[in-house]
Amino acid sequence: MKMVTAIVNKEDANAVTHALTKGGFSVTKLATTGGFLMAGNMTLLIGTDDEKVDACIELIASCSKQRKEVVPSTSSYGVGVTTAYPLEVTVGGATVFVTNVERFEKL
Ligand code: 2BA
């Protein structure tokens, strides 16, 4: 068994969750915050059989879009002079980790 941990944009989270549920996967959704943008995203936990991991990732990919986000950044020129400018970063579609599950119990 594997645990698929997927970090998705919160705007894609409902579509991803619906697609996974429709596909027969069990999903737990956690509201999380990215450390770089400090913006809300969603982390999905999906415990599944090894042979279903690829299907799970394909469903996540099919509903997760890449987006451009603009964040404020600063440059320092020494002698106390600093300028602020917008920095564009590409976020997503989804960041996915697959880990082995040593033991799974439903009690
Ligand atoms: P954030 O940490 O808010 O990062 C948002 C986006 O900012 C990232 O998109 C990436 O394009 C950029 N970014 C992140 N850290 C950066 C840095 N140190 N310097 C320059 N740009 C940086 P994604 O890579 O698509 O990541 C989306 C979200 O997925 C992240 O939100 C974070 O919550 C999570 N994530 C991504 N990689 C991770 C990892 N290796 N471990 C844990 N969480 C991760």
PDB file of C-alpha atoms and ligand atoms in Angstrom:
ATOM      1  CA  MET A   1       0.000   0.000   0.000  1.00  0.00           C
ATOM      2  CA  LYS A   2       1.090   3.604  -0.670  1.00  0.00           C
ATOM      3  CA  MET A   3       0.214   7.022   0.711  1.00  0.00           C
ATOM      4  CA  VAL A   4      -0.082   9.668  -2.004  1.00  0.00           C
ATOM      5  CA  THR A   5       0.346  13.171  -0.558  1.00  0.00           C
ATOM      6  CA  ALA A   6      -0.673  15.802  -3.100  1.00  0.00           C
ATOM      7  CA  ILE A   7      -0.370  19.564  -2.594  1.00  0.00           C
ATOM      8  CA  VAL A   8      -2.772  21.313  -4.973  1.00  0.00           C
ATOM      9  CA  ASN A   9      -3.956  24.866  -5.543  1.00  0.00           C
ATOM     10  CA  LYS A  10      -7.025  25.515  -3.404  1.00  0.00           C
ATOM     11  CA  GLU A  11      -8.935  26.540  -6.552  1.00  0.00           C
ATOM     12  CA  ASP A  12      -8.376  23.041  -7.996  1.00  0.00           C
ATOM     13  CA  ALA A  13      -8.989  21.172  -4.733  1.00  0.00           C
ATOM     14  CA  ASN A  14     -12.726  20.529  -5.189  1.00  0.00           C
ATOM     15  CA  ALA A  15     -12.335  19.298  -8.774  1.00  0.00           C
ATOM     16  CA  VAL A  16      -9.435  17.008  -7.774  1.00  0.00           C
ATOM     17  CA  THR A  17     -11.325  15.669  -4.749  1.00  0.00           C
ATOM     18  CA  HIS A  18     -14.475  14.974  -6.804  1.00  0.00           C
ATOM     19  CA  ALA A  19     -12.495  13.214  -9.549  1.00  0.00           C
ATOM     20  CA  LEU A  20     -10.672  11.037  -7.003  1.00  0.00           C
ATOM     21  CA  THR A  21     -13.853  10.154  -5.100  1.00  0.00           C
ATOM     22  CA  LYS A  22     -15.632   9.317  -8.376  1.00  0.00           C
ATOM     23  CA  GLY A  23     -12.649   7.136  -9.280  1.00  0.00           C
ATOM     24  CA  GLY A  24     -13.107   5.118  -6.084  1.00  0.00           C
ATOM     25  CA  PHE A  25     -10.286   6.662  -4.031  1.00  0.00           C
ATOM     26  CA  SER A  26     -10.632   7.669  -0.376  1.00  0.00           C
ATOM     27  CA  VAL A  27      -9.373  11.199   0.225  1.00  0.00           C
ATOM     28  CA  THR A  28      -8.612  13.358   3.251  1.00  0.00           C
ATOM     29  CA  LYS A  29      -8.308  17.092   2.573  1.00  0.00           C
ATOM     30  CA  LEU A  30      -6.185  19.345   4.779  1.00  0.00           C
ATOM     31  CA  ALA A  31      -6.113  23.146   4.525  1.00  0.00           C
ATOM     32  CA  THR A  32      -2.409  24.071   4.327  1.00  0.00           C
ATOM     33  CA  THR A  33      -0.220  27.105   3.624  1.00  0.00           C
ATOM     34  CA  GLY A  34       2.765  27.248   1.253  1.00  0.00           C
ATOM     35  CA  GLY A  35       5.942  28.411   2.963  1.00  0.00           C
ATOM     36  CA  PHE A  36       7.103  30.581   0.036  1.00  0.00           C
ATOM     37  CA  LEU A  37       3.934  32.434  -1.024  1.00  0.00           C
ATOM     38  CA  MET A  38       2.343  32.096   2.446  1.00  0.00           C
ATOM     39  CA  ALA A  39      -0.906  31.492   0.546  1.00  0.00           C
ATOM     40  CA  GLY A  40      -3.511  28.810   1.209  1.00  0.00           C
ATOM     41  CA  ASN A  41      -3.300  25.535  -0.665  1.00  0.00           C
ATOM     42  CA  MET A  42      -4.772  22.067  -0.076  1.00  0.00           C
ATOM     43  CA  THR A  43      -2.967  18.902   0.868  1.00  0.00           C
ATOM     44  CA  LEU A  44      -4.738  15.677  -0.054  1.00  0.00           C
ATOM     45  CA  LEU A  45      -3.940  12.343   1.608  1.00  0.00           C
ATOM     46  CA  ILE A  46      -4.876   9.304  -0.455  1.00  0.00           C
ATOM     47  CA  GLY A  47      -4.124   5.807   0.834  1.00  0.00           C
ATOM     48  CA  THR A  48      -4.291   3.320  -2.032  1.00  0.00           C
ATOM     49  CA  ASP A  49      -3.049   0.003  -3.424  1.00  0.00           C
ATOM     50  CA  ASP A  50       0.313   0.054  -5.218  1.00  0.00           C
ATOM     51  CA  GLU A  51      -1.212  -0.748  -8.608  1.00  0.00           C
ATOM     52  CA  LYS A  52      -3.639   2.193  -8.387  1.00  0.00           C
ATOM     53  CA  VAL A  53      -1.014   4.890  -7.713  1.00  0.00           C
ATOM     54  CA  ASP A  54      -0.515   5.810 -11.395  1.00  0.00           C
ATOM     55  CA  ALA A  55      -4.286   6.145 -11.944  1.00  0.00           C
ATOM     56  CA  CYS A  56      -4.485   8.339  -8.837  1.00  0.00           C
ATOM     57  CA  ILE A  57      -1.698  10.640 -10.068  1.00  0.00           C
ATOM     58  CA  GLU A  58      -3.269  10.870 -13.536  1.00  0.00           C
ATOM     59  CA  LEU A  59      -6.580  12.015 -11.997  1.00  0.00           C
ATOM     60  CA  ILE A  60      -4.781  14.635  -9.893  1.00  0.00           C
ATOM     61  CA  ALA A  61      -2.839  15.878 -12.940  1.00  0.00           C
ATOM     62  CA  SER A  62      -5.978  16.092 -15.091  1.00  0.00           C
ATOM     63  CA  CYS A  63      -7.611  18.581 -12.678  1.00  0.00           C
ATOM     64  CA  SER A  64      -4.559  20.638 -11.588  1.00  0.00           C
ATOM     65  CA  LYS A  65      -3.627  23.722 -13.565  1.00  0.00           C
ATOM     66  CA  GLN A  66      -0.362  25.681 -13.561  1.00  0.00           C
ATOM     67  CA  ARG A  67      -0.787  29.306 -12.533  1.00  0.00           C
ATOM     68  CA  LYS A  68       1.380  32.402 -12.440  1.00  0.00           C
ATOM     69  CA  GLU A  69       1.475  34.200  -9.096  1.00  0.00           C
ATOM     70  CA  VAL A  70       3.080  37.578  -8.477  1.00  0.00           C
ATOM     71  CA  VAL A  71       4.892  38.110  -5.172  1.00  0.00           C
ATOM     72  CA  PRO A  72       6.631  41.225  -3.882  1.00  0.00           C
ATOM     73  CA  SER A  73      10.428  40.952  -3.740  1.00  0.00           C
ATOM     74  CA  THR A  74      13.244  43.312  -2.807  1.00  0.00           C
ATOM     75  CA  SER A  75      16.813  44.030  -3.963  1.00  0.00           C
ATOM     76  CA  SER A  76      19.449  45.699  -1.812  1.00  0.00           C
ATOM     77  CA  TYR A  77      22.102  47.948  -3.375  1.00  0.00           C
ATOM     78  CA  GLY A  78      24.063  48.418  -0.150  1.00  0.00           C
ATOM     79  CA  VAL A  79      24.308  51.706   1.758  1.00  0.00           C
ATOM     80  CA  GLY A  80      20.758  51.117   2.930  1.00  0.00           C
ATOM     81  CA  VAL A  81      19.160  51.433  -0.538  1.00  0.00           C
ATOM     82  CA  THR A  82      16.461  48.836  -1.225  1.00  0.00           C
ATOM     83  CA  THR A  83      13.956  48.609  -4.089  1.00  0.00           C
ATOM     84  CA  ALA A  84      10.780  46.559  -4.233  1.00  0.00           C
ATOM     85  CA  TYR A  85       9.669  44.840  -7.454  1.00  0.00           C
ATOM     86  CA  PRO A  86       7.106  42.155  -8.398  1.00  0.00           C
ATOM     87  CA  LEU A  87       8.444  38.631  -8.939  1.00  0.00           C
ATOM     88  CA  GLU A  88       6.428  36.134 -11.020  1.00  0.00           C
ATOM     89  CA  VAL A  89       6.491  32.464  -9.988  1.00  0.00           C
ATOM     90  CA  THR A  90       4.812  29.480 -11.624  1.00  0.00           C
ATOM     91  CA  VAL A  91       2.790  27.454  -9.118  1.00  0.00           C
ATOM     92  CA  GLY A  92       1.556  23.882  -9.598  1.00  0.00           C
ATOM     93  CA  GLY A  93      -0.233  21.975 -11.164  1.00  0.00           C
ATOM     94  CA  ALA A  94       0.358  19.659  -8.171  1.00  0.00           C
ATOM     95  CA  THR A  95       3.260  18.559  -5.979  1.00  0.00           C
ATOM     96  CA  VAL A  96       2.976  14.831  -5.290  1.00  0.00           C
ATOM     97  CA  PHE A  97       4.855  12.572  -2.875  1.00  0.00           C
ATOM     98  CA  VAL A  98       4.377   8.776  -2.852  1.00  0.00           C
ATOM     99  CA  THR A  99       5.450   6.916   0.299  1.00  0.00           C
ATOM    100  CA  ASN A 100       5.242   3.317   1.446  1.00  0.00           C
ATOM    101  CA  VAL A 101       2.656   2.470   4.106  1.00  0.00           C
ATOM    102  CA  GLU A 102       4.051  -0.066   6.548  1.00  0.00           C
ATOM    103  CA  ARG A 103       0.725  -0.889   8.163  1.00  0.00           C
ATOM    104  CA  PHE A 104      -2.889   0.133   7.544  1.00  0.00           C
ATOM    105  CA  GLU A 105      -5.690  -0.535  10.022  1.00  0.00           C
ATOM    106  CA  LYS A 106      -9.298   0.622  10.213  1.00  0.00           C
ATOM    107  CA  LEU A 107     -10.392   0.067  13.807  1.00  0.00           C
TER     108      LEU A 107
HETATM  109  P1  2BA B   1       4.812  27.624  -1.762  1.00  0.00           P
HETATM  110  O1  2BA B   1       5.903  27.215  -0.836  1.00  0.00           O
HETATM  111  O2  2BA B   1       4.007  28.816  -1.382  1.00  0.00           O
HETATM  112  O3  2BA B   1       5.490  27.865  -3.210  1.00  0.00           O
HETATM  113  C1  2BA B   1       4.759  28.411  -4.270  1.00  0.00           C
HETATM  114  C2  2BA B   1       5.609  28.472  -5.534  1.00  0.00           C
HETATM  115  O4  2BA B   1       6.703  29.373  -5.318  1.00  0.00           O
HETATM  116  C3  2BA B   1       6.251  27.136  -5.906  1.00  0.00           C
HETATM  117  O5  2BA B   1       5.335  26.393  -6.704  1.00  0.00           O
HETATM  118  C4  2BA B   1       7.497  27.572  -6.656  1.00  0.00           C
HETATM  119  O6  2BA B   1       7.175  27.913  -8.013  1.00  0.00           O
HETATM  120  C5  2BA B   1       7.873  28.868  -5.954  1.00  0.00           C
HETATM  121  N1  2BA B   1       8.884  28.664  -4.901  1.00  0.00           N
HETATM  122  C6  2BA B   1       8.765  27.928  -3.773  1.00  0.00           C
HETATM  123  N2  2BA B   1       9.867  28.015  -3.013  1.00  0.00           N
HETATM  124  C7  2BA B   1      10.718  28.827  -3.688  1.00  0.00           C
HETATM  125  C8  2BA B   1      12.038  29.327  -3.425  1.00  0.00           C
HETATM  126  N3  2BA B   1      12.693  28.972  -2.309  1.00  0.00           N
HETATM  127  N4  2BA B   1      12.597  30.154  -4.346  1.00  0.00           N
HETATM  128  C9  2BA B   1      11.913  30.506  -5.479  1.00  0.00           C
HETATM  129  N5  2BA B   1      10.668  30.085  -5.776  1.00  0.00           N
HETATM  130  C10 2BA B   1      10.081  29.254  -4.898  1.00  0.00           C
HETATM  131  P2  2BA B   1       5.272  24.814  -6.586  1.00  0.00           P
HETATM  132  O7  2BA B   1       6.650  24.227  -6.707  1.00  0.00           O
HETATM  133  O8  2BA B   1       4.248  24.344  -7.560  1.00  0.00           O
HETATM  134  O9  2BA B   1       4.783  24.483  -5.105  1.00  0.00           O
HETATM  135  C11 2BA B   1       3.438  24.716  -4.689  1.00  0.00           C
HETATM  136  C12 2BA B   1       3.294  24.419  -3.214  1.00  0.00           C
HETATM  137  O10 2BA B   1       3.587  23.016  -3.006  1.00  0.00           O
HETATM  138  C13 2BA B   1       4.294  25.159  -2.322  1.00  0.00           C
HETATM  139  O11 2BA B   1       3.795  26.433  -1.989  1.00  0.00           O
HETATM  140  C14 2BA B   1       4.388  24.240  -1.106  1.00  0.00           C
HETATM  141  O12 2BA B   1       3.249  24.410  -0.272  1.00  0.00           O
HETATM  142  C15 2BA B   1       4.282  22.857  -1.744  1.00  0.00           C
HETATM  143  N6  2BA B   1       5.592  22.257  -2.032  1.00  0.00           N
HETATM  144  C16 2BA B   1       6.268  22.306  -3.198  1.00  0.00           C
HETATM  145  N7  2BA B   1       7.409  21.601  -3.114  1.00  0.00           N
HETATM  146  C17 2BA B   1       7.462  21.103  -1.868  1.00  0.00           C
HETATM  147  C18 2BA B   1       8.403  20.289  -1.161  1.00  0.00           C
HETATM  148  N8  2BA B   1       9.558  19.836  -1.735  1.00  0.00           N
HETATM  149  N9  2BA B   1       8.149  19.968   0.128  1.00  0.00           N
HETATM  150  C19 2BA B   1       7.003  20.400   0.735  1.00  0.00           C
HETATM  151  N10 2BA B   1       6.077  21.164   0.116  1.00  0.00           N
HETATM  152  C20 2BA B   1       6.293  21.514  -1.164  1.00  0.00           C
END
